[in-house]
């Protein structure tokens, strides 16, 4: 990989998102079904087709993949289906680099499943650690909710009415909380939460079942859904649930559009921004809900945050939202056809990010310099800032080199310190995303202030396994905001070398953190955004 990068010409300046942008995805007939944590990747559902949108790349069709219905938090993988040899749809996961990995990864049907109108199974969502959930048909022709992992295969999720249909719609980031529905005997749907192999049917304070659970927060604490019958308003309303509050109706719209029912489709990590839709007389309009503003038109909510919906657009549903609630995706009507959008409400991004690395010495035979004699097991830390100013893109959204702010760099081991020196191209912090098959964090071999010594910091992120391609949803430095442990990487090389590598101090990685440098702000999303 290094030879590929070294041979590339670093010519293009890295771009950054502007405040108040509305992205028309220009995909007639497609509906956006999910948005990644940082809002840089979207999945789109179309008839017999799956699309993937990436902020720096645009829309691409995923070959041999149908009906992209959801995705893991970092946009790798998309959840949906593909066709088997008999032309029946079966559950599958697809990656942005699926051509390199042999196409979609097939989950398949339930053994002996009886196809219903060409359908055997479909994945509706995927977790960060490789758990997929969705809908399948068993040997009796009954639809059921499933959970799948590479280690365990497809298993039926238990329900309180196994004779009735069920479906799993979404899964938390860690795969431990799954939400969906199970039909009641009268045909109405009950929202269900699955935790630790147990199904919890959701009901209001009076014990009346609520409708379908459509989404869950990344940490599994908050669930939202639709079709809760409010006996006060006599409307079917969107709802929000936590263990502390129980089911809360989110209301209908008090506008000229009227309101027969509202639905919640997606929520921010803290559950304080919920997007969905409202329907009246068969006409849909996109909605947003906040604790302060209640239920409102999504177009009004965007306008209040300096995003103008272009003329000719009618927003009909909000279907995806970033972790911080500042990027919203959905679909509507544009130029006489169904189309999808992504609206970004972020202010101009910071120009610097802070990188913090922690580890321990695992081998050291350096004969000289500040680290000579540092013992095995000594804690090591490395901190520096990287800037987006004069950053160099090799491939938009996939690999960019960000200049390291030299006077911010310090590597410390046992109280001894050293720094880097200027190079012709930096030095650079390189962020690679799906390039070509994995994510990575790199500081290629760079001269240190101690003459004759160099440092290399190379992390290749999960080209296979449960975190495949799932470290970032783009290579945008100002949107990473995450801490990684060693388990996220297939290859780790953190070493200070001398005399062509004859001597060195090798360091084991404990964690690496990249987060925005935002004054007076917790840039790592204190409410559970970091990895533990």
PDB file of C-alpha atoms in Angstrom, residues 25 27 29-37 39-47 49-55 58-62 65-80 94-96 123-126 170 266 317-321 327-331 339-342 473:
ATOM      1  CA  UNK A  25     -28.663  13.116  -4.644  1.00  0.00           C
ATOM      2  CA  UNK A  27     -31.477   9.493  -7.909  1.00  0.00           C
ATOM      3  CA  UNK A  29     -37.134   6.749  -7.920  1.00  0.00           C
ATOM      4  CA  UNK A  30     -34.790   6.082  -4.981  1.00  0.00           C
ATOM      5  CA  UNK A  31     -35.467   6.556  -1.281  1.00  0.00           C
ATOM      6  CA  UNK A  32     -32.716   7.253   1.231  1.00  0.00           C
ATOM      7  CA  UNK A  33     -32.955   4.618   3.963  1.00  0.00           C
ATOM      8  CA  UNK A  34     -30.006   5.307   6.227  1.00  0.00           C
ATOM      9  CA  UNK A  35     -27.208   7.723   7.073  1.00  0.00           C
ATOM     10  CA  UNK A  36     -23.843   7.012   8.701  1.00  0.00           C
ATOM     11  CA  UNK A  37     -22.774   8.413  12.088  1.00  0.00           C
ATOM     12  CA  UNK A  39     -23.434  11.900   7.794  1.00  0.00           C
ATOM     13  CA  UNK A  40     -20.916  11.140   5.071  1.00  0.00           C
ATOM     14  CA  UNK A  41     -22.518   7.966   3.657  1.00  0.00           C
ATOM     15  CA  UNK A  42     -26.124   7.153   2.768  1.00  0.00           C
ATOM     16  CA  UNK A  43     -27.856   4.005   1.557  1.00  0.00           C
ATOM     17  CA  UNK A  44     -30.693   4.240  -0.940  1.00  0.00           C
ATOM     18  CA  UNK A  45     -33.533   1.872  -1.707  1.00  0.00           C
ATOM     19  CA  UNK A  46     -34.737   1.405  -5.266  1.00  0.00           C
ATOM     20  CA  UNK A  47     -36.670  -1.222  -7.134  1.00  0.00           C
ATOM     21  CA  UNK A  49     -31.303  -1.772  -7.099  1.00  0.00           C
ATOM     22  CA  UNK A  50     -29.118  -0.614  -4.229  1.00  0.00           C
ATOM     23  CA  UNK A  51     -27.263   2.695  -4.241  1.00  0.00           C
ATOM     24  CA  UNK A  52     -24.601   4.175  -1.987  1.00  0.00           C
ATOM     25  CA  UNK A  53     -23.981   7.911  -1.687  1.00  0.00           C
ATOM     26  CA  UNK A  54     -20.743   9.288  -0.250  1.00  0.00           C
ATOM     27  CA  UNK A  55     -20.156  12.970   0.378  1.00  0.00           C
ATOM     28  CA  UNK A  58     -21.445  10.895  -5.086  1.00  0.00           C
ATOM     29  CA  UNK A  59     -23.909   8.121  -5.877  1.00  0.00           C
ATOM     30  CA  UNK A  60     -22.821   4.711  -7.076  1.00  0.00           C
ATOM     31  CA  UNK A  61     -24.839   1.624  -7.943  1.00  0.00           C
ATOM     32  CA  UNK A  62     -23.885  -1.551  -6.109  1.00  0.00           C
ATOM     33  CA  UNK A  65     -27.401  -5.772  -4.749  1.00  0.00           C
ATOM     34  CA  UNK A  66     -31.054  -4.914  -4.303  1.00  0.00           C
ATOM     35  CA  UNK A  67     -32.941  -2.740  -1.843  1.00  0.00           C
ATOM     36  CA  UNK A  68     -30.327  -1.171   0.424  1.00  0.00           C
ATOM     37  CA  UNK A  69     -32.366  -0.802   3.632  1.00  0.00           C
ATOM     38  CA  UNK A  70     -29.819   0.191   6.277  1.00  0.00           C
ATOM     39  CA  UNK A  71     -26.128   0.225   7.137  1.00  0.00           C
ATOM     40  CA  UNK A  72     -23.695  -0.107   9.968  1.00  0.00           C
ATOM     41  CA  UNK A  73     -22.739   3.141  11.758  1.00  0.00           C
ATOM     42  CA  UNK A  74     -19.816   3.806   9.410  1.00  0.00           C
ATOM     43  CA  UNK A  75     -21.498   2.969   6.109  1.00  0.00           C
ATOM     44  CA  UNK A  76     -19.724  -0.377   5.787  1.00  0.00           C
ATOM     45  CA  UNK A  77     -21.640  -2.540   5.181  1.00  0.00           C
ATOM     46  CA  UNK A  78     -24.989  -1.716   3.620  1.00  0.00           C
ATOM     47  CA  UNK A  79     -27.775  -4.105   4.577  1.00  0.00           C
ATOM     48  CA  UNK A  80     -30.183  -5.420   1.971  1.00  0.00           C
ATOM     49  CA  UNK A  94     -22.584  -4.977   0.460  1.00  0.00           C
ATOM     50  CA  UNK A  95     -19.490  -2.818   0.666  1.00  0.00           C
ATOM     51  CA  UNK A  96     -18.372   0.255  -1.248  1.00  0.00           C
ATOM     52  CA  UNK A 123     -31.183  -7.589   5.950  1.00  0.00           C
ATOM     53  CA  UNK A 124     -32.556  -4.314   7.322  1.00  0.00           C
ATOM     54  CA  UNK A 125     -29.617  -3.090   9.390  1.00  0.00           C
ATOM     55  CA  UNK A 126     -26.097  -3.935  10.590  1.00  0.00           C
ATOM     56  CA  UNK A 170     -32.670  -1.769  13.475  1.00  0.00           C
ATOM     57  CA  UNK A 266     -34.349   8.001  12.806  1.00  0.00           C
ATOM     58  CA  UNK A 317     -39.760  11.935   4.827  1.00  0.00           C
ATOM     59  CA  UNK A 318     -36.685  12.194   7.055  1.00  0.00           C
ATOM     60  CA  UNK A 319     -35.112   8.735   7.127  1.00  0.00           C
ATOM     61  CA  UNK A 320     -31.582   9.203   8.413  1.00  0.00           C
ATOM     62  CA  UNK A 321     -29.671  11.407  10.834  1.00  0.00           C
ATOM     63  CA  UNK A 327     -26.948  16.054   9.161  1.00  0.00           C
ATOM     64  CA  UNK A 328     -30.332  14.766   8.003  1.00  0.00           C
ATOM     65  CA  UNK A 329     -31.197  12.636   4.999  1.00  0.00           C
ATOM     66  CA  UNK A 330     -34.477  11.625   3.470  1.00  0.00           C
ATOM     67  CA  UNK A 331     -36.563  11.687   0.339  1.00  0.00           C
ATOM     68  CA  UNK A 339     -35.714  11.815  -5.100  1.00  0.00           C
ATOM     69  CA  UNK A 340     -33.369  11.789  -2.103  1.00  0.00           C
ATOM     70  CA  UNK A 341     -31.436  14.468  -0.233  1.00  0.00           C
ATOM     71  CA  UNK A 342     -28.865  15.057   2.494  1.00  0.00           C
ATOM     72  CA  UNK A 473     -17.311   6.985   6.884  1.00  0.00           C
TER      73      UNK A 473
END
